[in-house]
Coordinates of C-alpha atoms in Angstrom, one line a residue:
X15 CA -39.1 -28.8 -61.0
X16 CA -39.6 -31.9 -58.3
X17 CA -42.7 -33.3 -56.9
X18 CA -44.1 -34.5 -54.0
X19 CA -43.8 -38.3 -53.5
X20 CA -46.4 -40.4 -52.0
X21 CA -47.5 -39.5 -48.7
X22 CA -47.6 -41.5 -45.7
X23 CA -51.3 -42.5 -44.0
X24 CA -51.9 -40.7 -40.7
X25 CA -50.2 -41.7 -38.0
X26 CA -53.3 -42.7 -36.2
X27 CA -54.3 -45.3 -38.3
X28 CA -50.9 -47.0 -38.1
X29 CA -51.2 -47.5 -34.4
X30 CA -54.7 -48.7 -34.7
X31 CA -53.4 -51.2 -37.3
X32 CA -50.8 -51.9 -34.7
X33 CA -48.0 -51.7 -37.4
X34 CA -44.2 -51.7 -35.1
X35 CA -43.2 -49.7 -32.0
X36 CA -40.8 -47.1 -33.9
X37 CA -41.6 -44.4 -36.1
X38 CA -39.8 -41.9 -38.2
X39 CA -39.8 -38.5 -36.9
X40 CA -38.8 -35.5 -38.8
X41 CA -37.7 -32.3 -36.6
X42 CA -37.6 -28.6 -37.5
X43 CA -37.1 -25.5 -35.0
X44 CA -40.6 -24.2 -33.2
X45 CA -41.9 -21.7 -34.9
X46 CA -42.9 -19.3 -36.1
X47 CA -39.3 -17.5 -36.6
X48 CA -39.1 -14.0 -37.0
X49 CA -36.4 -12.5 -39.4
X50 CA -35.1 -9.3 -41.2
X51 CA -35.3 -8.6 -44.7
X52 CA -31.8 -8.7 -46.4
X53 CA -30.3 -10.5 -43.8
X54 CA -29.6 -14.5 -43.7
X55 CA -31.3 -17.5 -41.8
X56 CA -30.5 -21.2 -41.4
X57 CA -33.0 -24.0 -41.1
X58 CA -31.9 -27.2 -39.5
X59 CA -33.6 -30.3 -40.1
X60 CA -33.0 -33.6 -39.0
X61 CA -34.8 -37.2 -39.2
X62 CA -34.6 -39.9 -36.4
X63 CA -36.2 -43.5 -35.8
X64 CA -36.0 -44.4 -39.8
X65 CA -35.0 -47.5 -41.6
X66 CA -32.6 -47.8 -44.2
X67 CA -29.1 -46.1 -45.3
X68 CA -27.3 -43.6 -42.6
X69 CA -27.6 -41.2 -45.5
X70 CA -31.1 -39.8 -45.5
X71 CA -32.3 -37.5 -48.4
X72 CA -33.8 -34.4 -47.8
X73 CA -36.6 -31.8 -49.9
X74 CA -37.5 -28.2 -49.0
X75 CA -40.7 -26.9 -49.6
X76 CA -42.3 -23.6 -49.3
X77 CA -46.1 -22.3 -48.6
X78 CA -46.6 -19.2 -49.2
X79 CA -49.6 -16.8 -47.4
X80 CA -51.3 -16.1 -50.8
X81 CA -51.2 -19.3 -51.8
X82 CA -51.1 -21.7 -48.4
X83 CA -52.0 -24.8 -50.6
X84 CA -49.4 -24.8 -53.5
X85 CA -46.1 -26.3 -52.5
X86 CA -42.9 -24.3 -53.7
X87 CA -39.9 -26.6 -54.3
X88 CA -37.0 -24.8 -53.1
X89 CA -33.7 -27.0 -52.7
X90 CA -33.0 -31.0 -52.6
X91 CA -30.0 -33.6 -51.8
X92 CA -30.8 -35.7 -54.3
X93 CA -31.9 -33.9 -57.4
X94 CA -30.3 -30.4 -58.4
X95 CA -33.0 -29.7 -60.9
X96 CA -35.7 -30.0 -58.2
X97 CA -35.7 -26.0 -57.5
X98 CA -39.0 -24.1 -58.8
X99 CA -38.5 -21.6 -61.0
X100 CA -38.7 -18.7 -58.2
X101 CA -35.9 -20.2 -56.3
X102 CA -33.6 -21.5 -59.4
X103 CA -31.4 -18.5 -59.9
X104 CA -31.0 -17.9 -56.4
X105 CA -29.9 -21.6 -55.9
X106 CA -27.5 -21.6 -59.0
X107 CA -25.6 -18.7 -57.3
X108 CA -25.4 -19.9 -53.7
X109 CA -27.8 -17.7 -52.4
X110 CA -30.0 -20.5 -51.0
X111 CA -28.5 -23.7 -50.5
X112 CA -28.9 -27.2 -48.2
X113 CA -25.9 -28.1 -46.4
X114 CA -25.8 -31.6 -45.2
X115 CA -24.1 -31.9 -41.5
X116 CA -24.5 -35.3 -41.1
X117 CA -26.1 -38.1 -43.0
X118 CA -29.5 -37.8 -41.1
X119 CA -29.4 -34.0 -40.7
X120 CA -29.1 -30.9 -42.7
X121 CA -29.7 -27.2 -42.8
X122 CA -31.1 -24.9 -45.2
X123 CA -29.6 -21.6 -45.8
X124 CA -30.6 -18.3 -47.2
X125 CA -28.1 -16.0 -47.6
X126 CA -30.5 -12.6 -48.1
X127 CA -33.9 -13.2 -46.8
X128 CA -36.8 -11.5 -49.4
X129 CA -40.2 -10.4 -48.6
X130 CA -41.6 -12.9 -50.6
X131 CA -39.3 -15.5 -48.7
X132 CA -42.3 -15.6 -45.7
X133 CA -44.6 -18.8 -45.6
X134 CA -44.6 -22.0 -44.2
X135 CA -41.0 -24.6 -44.7
X136 CA -41.6 -28.0 -45.0
X137 CA -38.8 -30.1 -44.7
X138 CA -39.5 -33.6 -46.3
X139 CA -37.5 -36.7 -46.4
X140 CA -38.2 -39.7 -48.8
X141 CA -39.1 -42.9 -47.4
X142 CA -36.4 -45.6 -47.0
X143 CA -38.5 -47.8 -44.7
X144 CA -39.8 -51.2 -44.8
X145 CA -43.4 -49.5 -43.9
X146 CA -45.1 -46.0 -43.9
X147 CA -45.1 -45.0 -40.1
X148 CA -44.2 -41.8 -38.1
X149 CA -44.2 -38.1 -39.9
X150 CA -42.4 -38.0 -43.1
X151 CA -42.2 -33.9 -42.8
X152 CA -41.9 -31.3 -40.3
X153 CA -43.2 -27.8 -40.9
X154 CA -41.9 -24.3 -39.0
X155 CA -43.5 -21.0 -40.1
X156 CA -40.8 -17.7 -41.1
X157 CA -42.2 -14.1 -40.9
X158 CA -40.0 -12.0 -42.5
X159 CA -39.8 -8.2 -41.3
X160 CA -39.2 -5.0 -42.4
X161 CA -35.7 -3.7 -41.7
X162 CA -36.3 -0.9 -39.3
X163 CA -32.7 -0.6 -37.5
X164 CA -30.9 2.6 -37.9
X165 CA -27.6 3.2 -36.5
X166 CA -25.6 6.4 -37.0
X167 CA -23.0 8.9 -35.3
X168 CA -25.4 12.0 -36.1
X169 CA -28.9 12.5 -35.9
X170 CA -29.9 9.6 -38.4
X171 CA -31.1 10.2 -41.8
X172 CA -33.4 8.3 -43.9
X173 CA -35.0 5.2 -42.3
X174 CA -32.5 2.6 -42.4
X175 CA -29.8 4.3 -44.1
X176 CA -26.7 5.6 -42.5
X177 CA -26.8 9.9 -42.8
X178 CA -24.7 10.9 -45.4
X179 CA -22.4 13.2 -43.1
X180 CA -18.4 12.6 -43.3
X181 CA -16.8 10.9 -40.4
X182 CA -14.7 13.6 -38.3
X183 CA -11.1 13.4 -37.9
X184 CA -10.3 13.6 -34.0
X185 CA -7.1 14.6 -32.3
X186 CA -6.7 13.8 -28.9
X187 CA -3.5 14.1 -26.6
X188 CA -2.0 10.7 -25.0
X189 CA -3.6 10.6 -21.4
X190 CA -6.9 12.4 -22.4
X191 CA -10.1 11.0 -22.7
X192 CA -11.6 9.6 -25.8
X193 CA -15.5 10.3 -26.0
X194 CA -17.8 9.2 -28.9
X195 CA -21.3 8.8 -29.1
X196 CA -23.6 6.9 -31.1
X197 CA -27.4 6.8 -32.1
X198 CA -29.3 3.3 -32.3
X199 CA -32.5 2.8 -32.2
X200 CA -35.5 0.1 -34.0
X201 CA -39.0 0.5 -34.7
X202 CA -39.9 -3.5 -35.4
X203 CA -43.2 -4.6 -34.3
X204 CA -42.2 -7.4 -32.6
X205 CA -40.1 -7.3 -29.0
X206 CA -36.4 -7.3 -30.1
X207 CA -33.2 -6.4 -28.0
X208 CA -30.3 -4.0 -29.3
X209 CA -26.7 -4.8 -29.0
X210 CA -24.1 -2.0 -29.6
X211 CA -20.8 -2.4 -29.4
X212 CA -17.6 0.4 -30.4
X213 CA -15.0 -0.9 -32.7
X214 CA -11.6 0.0 -33.8
X215 CA -10.3 -0.6 -37.4
X216 CA -6.3 0.3 -37.3
X217 CA -5.3 3.5 -39.6
X218 CA -5.8 3.1 -43.3
X219 CA -7.2 -0.3 -43.1
X220 CA -10.2 -1.7 -44.5
X221 CA -13.3 -2.0 -42.6
X222 CA -15.0 -5.6 -42.2
X223 CA -15.1 -8.1 -39.6
X224 CA -11.4 -9.1 -39.9
X225 CA -10.0 -5.8 -39.4
X226 CA -12.4 -4.4 -37.0
X227 CA -11.5 -4.8 -33.3
X228 CA -14.1 -4.5 -30.6
X229 CA -13.6 -2.3 -27.8
X230 CA -16.2 -2.5 -25.8
X231 CA -19.8 -3.5 -26.1
X232 CA -23.5 -3.4 -24.4
X233 CA -24.9 -7.0 -24.7
X234 CA -28.7 -8.1 -25.6
X235 CA -28.8 -8.7 -21.8
X236 CA -27.5 -5.3 -20.9
X237 CA -24.2 -6.9 -19.7
X238 CA -21.0 -4.6 -20.6
X239 CA -18.1 -6.7 -22.3
X240 CA -15.0 -5.5 -23.3
X241 CA -12.8 -6.9 -26.1
X242 CA -10.0 -8.9 -25.1
X243 CA -7.1 -6.1 -25.5
X244 CA -9.6 -3.7 -23.4
X245 CA -10.8 -6.3 -20.6
X246 CA -8.3 -5.1 -18.1
X247 CA -8.9 -1.4 -18.8
X248 CA -12.4 -2.4 -18.4
X249 CA -11.7 -3.8 -15.1
X250 CA -9.9 -0.6 -14.0
X251 CA -12.3 2.0 -14.8
X252 CA -10.4 3.3 -17.4
X253 CA -13.2 2.1 -20.1
X254 CA -16.4 3.1 -19.8
X255 CA -19.7 2.4 -21.7
X256 CA -23.5 4.0 -20.7
X257 CA -26.9 4.8 -22.6
X258 CA -28.4 8.0 -22.2
X259 CA -31.9 8.1 -22.9
X260 CA -33.8 5.8 -25.0
X261 CA -31.4 6.0 -28.0
X262 CA -27.9 7.3 -27.1
X263 CA -24.8 5.5 -26.4
X264 CA -21.4 6.8 -25.4
X265 CA -18.1 5.0 -25.4
X266 CA -15.5 6.6 -22.9
X267 CA -11.8 5.9 -23.1
X268 CA -9.6 7.3 -20.3
X269 CA -6.0 7.8 -20.4
X270 CA -5.8 7.4 -24.6
X271 CA -2.5 5.7 -25.7
X272 CA -1.1 5.0 -28.9
X273 CA -2.3 1.9 -29.7
X274 CA -5.7 3.7 -29.9
X275 CA -5.2 5.5 -32.7
X276 CA -7.6 4.2 -35.8
X277 CA -11.2 4.5 -37.3
X278 CA -13.7 3.7 -34.5
X279 CA -17.0 2.4 -35.4
X280 CA -20.0 1.9 -33.8
X281 CA -22.4 -1.5 -34.4
X282 CA -26.3 -2.1 -34.0
X283 CA -27.3 -5.5 -33.6
X284 CA -30.9 -6.3 -33.2
X285 CA -31.6 -9.6 -31.4
X286 CA -35.1 -11.7 -31.2
X287 CA -35.9 -14.4 -29.1
X288 CA -37.4 -17.9 -30.6
X289 CA -39.6 -19.9 -29.5
X290 CA -37.3 -22.3 -28.4
X291 CA -35.8 -20.0 -25.9
X292 CA -33.0 -19.0 -27.8
X293 CA -31.6 -15.7 -29.0
X294 CA -31.1 -14.8 -32.8
X295 CA -29.7 -12.2 -34.5
X296 CA -31.9 -10.9 -36.7
X297 CA -30.3 -7.4 -38.4
X298 CA -27.0 -5.6 -37.9
X299 CA -25.9 -2.2 -39.1
X300 CA -22.1 -0.2 -38.7
X301 CA -21.8 3.4 -38.8
X302 CA -18.6 5.1 -38.9
X303 CA -18.0 7.8 -36.2
X304 CA -14.3 9.2 -36.0
X305 CA -11.0 8.9 -37.5
X306 CA -9.1 9.5 -34.3
X307 CA -5.3 10.2 -33.9
X308 CA -3.7 10.3 -31.0
X309 CA -0.5 12.6 -30.1
X310 CA 1.9 10.8 -27.9
X311 CA 3.8 12.6 -25.8
X312 CA 7.1 11.2 -26.7
X313 CA 6.8 13.0 -30.4
X314 CA 6.0 16.6 -28.8
X315 CA 8.1 16.6 -25.5
X316 CA 11.4 18.8 -25.9
X317 CA 13.9 20.3 -23.3
X318 CA 16.1 23.3 -24.0
X319 CA 18.3 24.8 -21.1
X320 CA 20.0 28.1 -20.9
X321 CA 22.1 30.3 -20.5
X322 CA 25.1 29.2 -22.4
X323 CA 28.1 27.5 -20.9
X324 CA 28.8 29.5 -17.6
X325 CA 32.0 30.4 -15.9
X326 CA 32.3 31.1 -12.2
X327 CA 33.9 31.3 -9.1
X328 CA 33.6 29.6 -6.0
X329 CA 31.2 31.3 -3.3
X330 CA 29.6 32.7 -6.2
X331 CA 25.5 31.7 -7.1
X332 CA 25.0 29.6 -10.1
X333 CA 21.3 29.9 -11.8
X334 CA 20.4 27.5 -14.9
X335 CA 17.0 27.5 -16.3
X336 CA 15.4 24.8 -18.2
X337 CA 12.1 25.1 -20.7
X338 CA 9.8 22.1 -21.6
X339 CA 8.2 22.7 -25.0
X340 CA 5.9 20.7 -27.2
X341 CA 2.2 20.6 -28.1
X342 CA 1.7 19.1 -24.2
X343 CA -1.8 18.7 -22.6
X344 CA -1.8 21.1 -19.3
X345 CA -1.2 19.5 -16.0
X346 CA -4.2 18.8 -14.7
X347 CA -6.5 15.7 -14.2
X348 CA -5.3 13.8 -17.8
X349 CA -1.5 14.5 -17.4
X350 CA 1.7 15.3 -15.1
X351 CA 5.3 16.7 -15.4
X352 CA 8.3 16.1 -13.3
X353 CA 11.6 18.3 -13.6
X354 CA 14.6 17.6 -12.7
X355 CA 18.5 18.5 -13.2
X356 CA 21.5 16.1 -13.3
X357 CA 25.0 16.7 -13.2
X358 CA 28.1 14.7 -14.3
X359 CA 31.7 15.7 -13.7
X360 CA 33.7 16.7 -16.7
X361 CA 34.8 13.6 -18.7
X362 CA 32.8 11.3 -16.7
X363 CA 30.3 9.3 -19.0
X364 CA 26.4 9.2 -18.7
X365 CA 23.8 11.9 -17.5
X366 CA 25.3 11.7 -13.9
X367 CA 23.8 12.3 -10.4
X368 CA 20.7 14.2 -9.7
X369 CA 20.8 17.6 -8.1
X370 CA 17.8 18.5 -7.5
X371 CA 13.6 17.7 -8.8
X372 CA 10.4 18.8 -9.1
X373 CA 7.8 15.8 -8.5
X374 CA 4.4 16.1 -10.1
X375 CA 2.6 17.2 -7.1
X376 CA 5.3 20.3 -7.5
X377 CA 7.4 19.3 -4.1
X378 CA 11.3 20.1 -4.5
X379 CA 13.9 17.4 -3.2
X380 CA 17.8 17.6 -3.5
X381 CA 19.9 14.7 -4.8
X382 CA 22.1 12.1 -2.8
X383 CA 25.1 14.6 -1.6
X384 CA 23.7 18.1 -1.9
X385 CA 21.8 17.9 1.5
X386 CA 22.1 20.4 3.6
X387 CA 23.2 22.9 0.9
X388 CA 21.2 26.1 0.1
X389 CA 19.6 24.9 -3.6
X390 CA 16.4 25.6 -4.8
X391 CA 14.4 24.1 -7.5
X392 CA 11.4 26.0 -8.3
X393 CA 8.7 26.7 -11.5
X394 CA 9.3 30.6 -12.5
X395 CA 6.6 30.5 -15.6
X396 CA 4.1 27.8 -17.6
X397 CA 6.8 25.8 -18.2
X398 CA 9.9 27.3 -17.3
X399 CA 11.8 25.9 -14.2
X400 CA 15.0 27.4 -12.6
X401 CA 17.7 25.5 -10.7
X402 CA 19.6 28.0 -8.3
X403 CA 22.9 27.0 -6.2
X404 CA 23.4 29.8 -3.7
X405 CA 27.3 29.3 -3.3
X406 CA 28.5 27.3 -6.2
X407 CA 32.1 25.1 -5.5
X408 CA 34.9 23.6 -7.7
X409 CA 33.3 20.1 -7.0
X410 CA 29.8 21.5 -8.8
X411 CA 32.0 21.8 -12.0
X412 CA 30.9 19.5 -14.8
X413 CA 28.2 19.3 -17.8
X414 CA 24.4 19.9 -16.4
X415 CA 21.2 18.2 -18.2
X416 CA 17.5 19.2 -17.9
X417 CA 15.6 16.0 -17.4
X418 CA 11.6 16.1 -18.0
X419 CA 9.5 13.1 -17.9
X420 CA 5.5 13.3 -19.0
X421 CA 2.8 11.4 -16.6
X422 CA -0.7 10.2 -17.5
X423 CA -3.3 9.4 -15.3
X424 CA -5.0 5.9 -15.4
X425 CA -7.3 4.5 -12.7
X426 CA -7.2 5.9 -9.4
X427 CA -5.2 8.6 -9.9
X428 CA -2.8 6.3 -10.8
X429 CA 0.2 8.0 -12.5
X430 CA 1.9 6.3 -16.0
X431 CA 5.2 7.3 -17.3
X432 CA 4.7 8.5 -20.8
X433 CA 7.5 10.1 -22.0
X434 CA 11.1 11.6 -20.8
X435 CA 13.4 14.1 -22.9
X436 CA 16.8 15.1 -21.8
X437 CA 18.1 18.6 -22.9
X438 CA 21.5 18.7 -24.5
X439 CA 24.7 19.0 -22.0
X440 CA 25.1 22.6 -20.3
X441 CA 28.9 22.8 -19.3
X442 CA 29.5 25.0 -16.1
X443 CA 33.0 25.7 -14.9
X444 CA 33.8 26.7 -11.0
X445 CA 37.3 28.0 -10.8
X446 CA 39.6 26.3 -8.2
X447 CA 40.5 28.1 -4.7
X448 CA 44.3 27.0 -5.5
X449 CA 45.0 25.9 -2.2
X450 CA 48.1 24.2 -1.4
X451 CA 48.5 22.3 2.4
X452 CA 51.5 20.6 3.5
X453 CA 51.8 19.1 7.1
X454 CA 54.9 17.7 9.1
X455 CA 54.0 15.6 11.9
X456 CA 56.1 13.9 15.0
X457 CA 56.5 12.7 18.2
X458 CA 57.9 14.9 20.9
X459 CA 60.8 13.5 22.4
X460 CA 61.2 11.0 20.1
X461 CA 61.0 8.5 22.8
X462 CA 58.4 7.5 25.0
X463 CA 57.9 4.7 27.8
X464 CA 55.4 2.5 29.0
X465 CA 52.8 4.5 31.4
X466 CA 53.8 8.1 29.9
X467 CA 52.0 10.6 28.0
X468 CA 52.7 10.4 23.9
X469 CA 52.5 14.1 22.8
X470 CA 52.2 14.0 18.6
X471 CA 52.6 17.4 17.1
X472 CA 51.2 18.6 13.4
X473 CA 52.5 21.9 11.8
X474 CA 50.0 22.9 8.8
X475 CA 51.6 25.2 6.1
X476 CA 49.1 27.0 3.4
X477 CA 49.5 28.7 0.1
X478 CA 47.0 30.4 -1.8
X479 CA 43.1 30.2 -0.8
X480 CA 40.7 33.1 0.1
X481 CA 40.4 35.1 2.9
X482 CA 38.7 33.6 5.5
X483 CA 39.8 29.9 5.2
X484 CA 39.4 27.5 8.0
X485 CA 42.0 24.6 9.0
X486 CA 41.1 21.3 10.4
X487 CA 43.4 18.5 11.3
X488 CA 42.4 15.0 12.1
X489 CA 44.8 12.0 13.8
X490 CA 44.6 8.7 12.4
X491 CA 46.1 5.2 13.1
X492 CA 47.3 2.0 11.6
X493 CA 47.9 -0.6 13.7
X494 CA 51.0 -3.2 13.2
X495 CA 50.9 -6.9 12.8
X496 CA 54.0 -9.0 13.3
X497 CA 56.1 -5.4 12.6
X498 CA 54.2 -5.2 9.4
X499 CA 51.2 -2.3 8.8
X500 CA 47.7 -4.2 9.0
X501 CA 45.6 -4.4 6.3
X502 CA 42.7 -2.9 7.8
X503 CA 42.0 1.2 7.1
X504 CA 43.3 3.7 9.2
X505 CA 41.3 4.4 12.4
X506 CA 40.5 8.0 13.4
X507 CA 41.8 9.0 16.9
X508 CA 40.5 12.7 17.3
X509 CA 40.9 16.2 15.5
X510 CA 39.7 19.4 15.6
X511 CA 37.4 20.6 13.0
X512 CA 37.0 24.0 11.4
X513 CA 34.6 25.3 13.5
X514 CA 37.4 24.3 16.8
X515 CA 35.1 21.5 17.9
X516 CA 37.1 18.7 18.9
X517 CA 35.8 15.0 17.8
X518 CA 37.3 12.0 19.6
X519 CA 37.5 8.7 17.9
X520 CA 38.8 5.2 19.3
X521 CA 42.4 4.7 21.0
X522 CA 44.0 1.5 20.3
X523 CA 44.6 0.9 23.9
X524 CA 42.0 2.6 25.3
X525 CA 42.4 5.6 27.8
X526 CA 42.1 9.2 27.5
X527 CA 43.0 11.2 24.5
X528 CA 43.3 14.9 24.5
X529 CA 43.4 17.3 20.8
X530 CA 44.0 20.6 20.4
X531 CA 45.1 23.2 18.4
X532 CA 48.4 24.9 20.2
X533 CA 49.0 27.6 17.5
X534 CA 47.3 28.9 14.4
X535 CA 48.4 26.3 12.5
X536 CA 49.7 23.8 15.0
X537 CA 47.9 20.4 16.2
X538 CA 48.5 18.7 19.1
X539 CA 47.6 14.8 20.0
X540 CA 48.3 13.2 23.3
X541 CA 47.9 9.7 24.3
X542 CA 47.6 9.8 28.2
X543 CA 48.8 6.8 30.1
X544 CA 50.6 4.7 26.9
X545 CA 50.2 1.2 26.7
X546 CA 51.2 -1.6 24.4
X547 CA 48.1 -1.9 22.6
X548 CA 48.8 2.1 21.2
X549 CA 51.4 1.0 19.2
X550 CA 51.3 1.7 15.5
X551 CA 51.5 4.0 12.8
X552 CA 50.0 7.5 13.2
X553 CA 49.5 10.7 10.6
X554 CA 47.7 14.1 10.8
X555 CA 45.1 14.8 7.9
X556 CA 44.8 18.8 7.6
X557 CA 42.4 20.1 5.5
X558 CA 41.4 23.5 4.2
X559 CA 37.4 24.8 4.8
X560 CA 36.1 27.9 3.1
X561 CA 32.3 29.4 4.2
X562 CA 30.2 30.9 1.8
X563 CA 27.3 33.7 2.7
X564 CA 25.0 30.9 2.6
X565 CA 26.8 29.5 5.9
X566 CA 27.5 26.7 3.5
X567 CA 30.9 24.8 4.1
X568 CA 33.0 23.2 1.5
X569 CA 36.6 21.3 1.5
X570 CA 39.0 23.1 -0.8
X571 CA 42.5 21.3 0.0
X572 CA 43.6 18.3 1.9
X573 CA 47.1 17.1 2.8
X574 CA 48.4 14.0 4.6
X575 CA 51.8 14.2 6.8
X576 CA 54.1 11.3 6.9
X577 CA 53.9 8.6 9.3
X578 CA 55.1 8.7 12.7
X579 CA 55.5 5.6 14.5
X580 CA 54.9 5.4 18.7
X581 CA 56.6 2.3 20.3
X582 CA 55.9 2.4 23.9
X583 CA 59.4 1.6 25.5
X584 CA 60.0 -0.2 28.8
X585 CA 62.1 1.7 31.8
X586 CA 65.2 -0.2 32.6
X587 CA 64.7 -0.6 36.2
X588 CA 61.4 -2.5 35.0
X589 CA 64.4 -4.9 33.2
X590 CA 65.7 -5.6 36.3
X591 CA 63.4 -6.0 38.8
X592 CA 61.6 -9.1 37.1
X593 CA 64.9 -10.8 37.8
X594 CA 65.2 -9.2 41.2
X595 CA 61.7 -10.8 42.3
X596 CA 62.6 -14.2 40.9
X597 CA 66.1 -14.3 42.6
X598 CA 64.4 -13.1 46.4
X599 CA 61.7 -16.2 45.7
X600 CA 64.0 -18.7 44.8
X601 CA 66.3 -17.9 48.0
X602 CA 63.3 -17.9 50.0
X603 CA 62.5 -21.2 49.0
X604 CA 66.1 -22.5 49.3
X605 CA 66.2 -21.2 53.0
X606 CA 63.0 -22.4 54.1
X607 CA 64.2 -26.0 52.7
X608 CA 67.6 -25.5 54.7
X609 CA 65.9 -24.6 57.9
X610 CA 63.2 -27.2 57.4
X611 CA 65.8 -29.8 57.7
X612 CA 67.6 -28.4 60.3
X613 CA 64.6 -28.6 62.6
X614 CA 63.5 -31.6 61.3
X615 CA 67.0 -33.4 62.7
X616 CA 67.3 -31.7 66.2
X617 CA 63.5 -32.7 67.0
X618 CA 64.6 -36.4 66.2
X619 CA 67.5 -35.9 68.6
X620 CA 65.8 -34.5 71.4
X621 CA 63.0 -37.3 71.1
X622 CA 66.2 -39.8 71.7
X623 CA 67.5 -37.9 74.7

């Protein structure tokens, strides 16, 4: 046990004696300090204005209210046997200790306050000065309050204890709201503030500060803040924390995600403002709220199709059913679904192209290449969808799959895709029409001259096909460059469709073009006023078309004729007319020259006479 050293004279007497201008000063926090039994406290102490070594020694004493004159030695930096008997075991166990911050500053730490720890604490610094001057100790009062903080997930049990109820296990679907409540209150006689936070520990992890991740909390100044992983969701409005009544706090996590699974806790902390204006936490308690499991949509979403493999004829309707199953939340405020059909031609890799779909709002749409056809995509039961093609075509044969996507709603009704699933492949076979076309084209007369009308005929032969087969034919030209076919693609000159409507393209030499049906299976192209620019290789391209009950057309066959070369010849008279013009011009020029010479000589002779 240590004892007090000699006390210095009062500071006033030293000032009267005029000893020095600088004085030792020991600084401790302003009191009184209020702390709760069972919690920890740290009291700092530092000394200034001293002489001697930079490392000063410190001794701590306690004056209890029942014996205000008796100094009880707590701990010292220079004497390990300094502690009184009431503090000896706690100092030896490390529960009470003095920690040096630097040579002239220390902190007294008490891990678990007891009611008898209340009193006046004195920090004394043994003198290293040549003269006694200033203050050699500082005092601060500590008052120990009973623990009145209560926190629970249910109506609180006995005072200061968590209600002995087993935490429930909750199951929420991905995308749904997770709502948890916490009761926190205190009846401490001093004015204090409560801070309440909700935290999550990963499933099966031990609970502690190292494993508990804060989700959101209400600070002593009533500010709401989220832990780092949840800050974005708080800003987006997906995470909310509010106070209901005087002691109930409610956290709502919107759009639950897989990472939200775990054990949730509510932590209540009691804060008090010290005389120096700073805030100190004086109590903290935690309660388990619930074990939460998040059922992900990807683990539940399943898609089946029916009926089995289909074999139909062209023009017949094709119906396919898609059923979406699993423990899924209903379509509404938290979840939404879209369903579509994809088709890949037989033997083609991958899921294929989109045929039709219903989006999350129930609005149907057709995929590229299916516009204008009578195709319906509809919901026929709560989770059953039907695809119907009114008139199937041979090109509709292939492998069909149903694709379902599940979405969850975030803030502002924003949708986020959470899962998708495809059905097994469903083969569909559509019989071919068996239409075989052949085309023969030629230039009428075999030879055509510039300025005349070139007439090309195309005769079409058909084998097979259903009744009501319609024929169409188009004429194409490939230009010649230096006697060779150009690399440019063939150019449409004109044609007649299966509905009898003529379509005109671009004639190489310009000028009028006429296309017409001159027989049941005979088409004609005429180029009026043929010019040299019309030279090229022409061909006829017939196609067979079938119209179904839904009035849609599809191409059942096609062919291409052999090449027909069109070369605009020049007439024989034209070849003679050019040199004739040249000869006549030359003769006139020579005659004019001779006539000019004769006239000139005659005038000269006449002048001499």
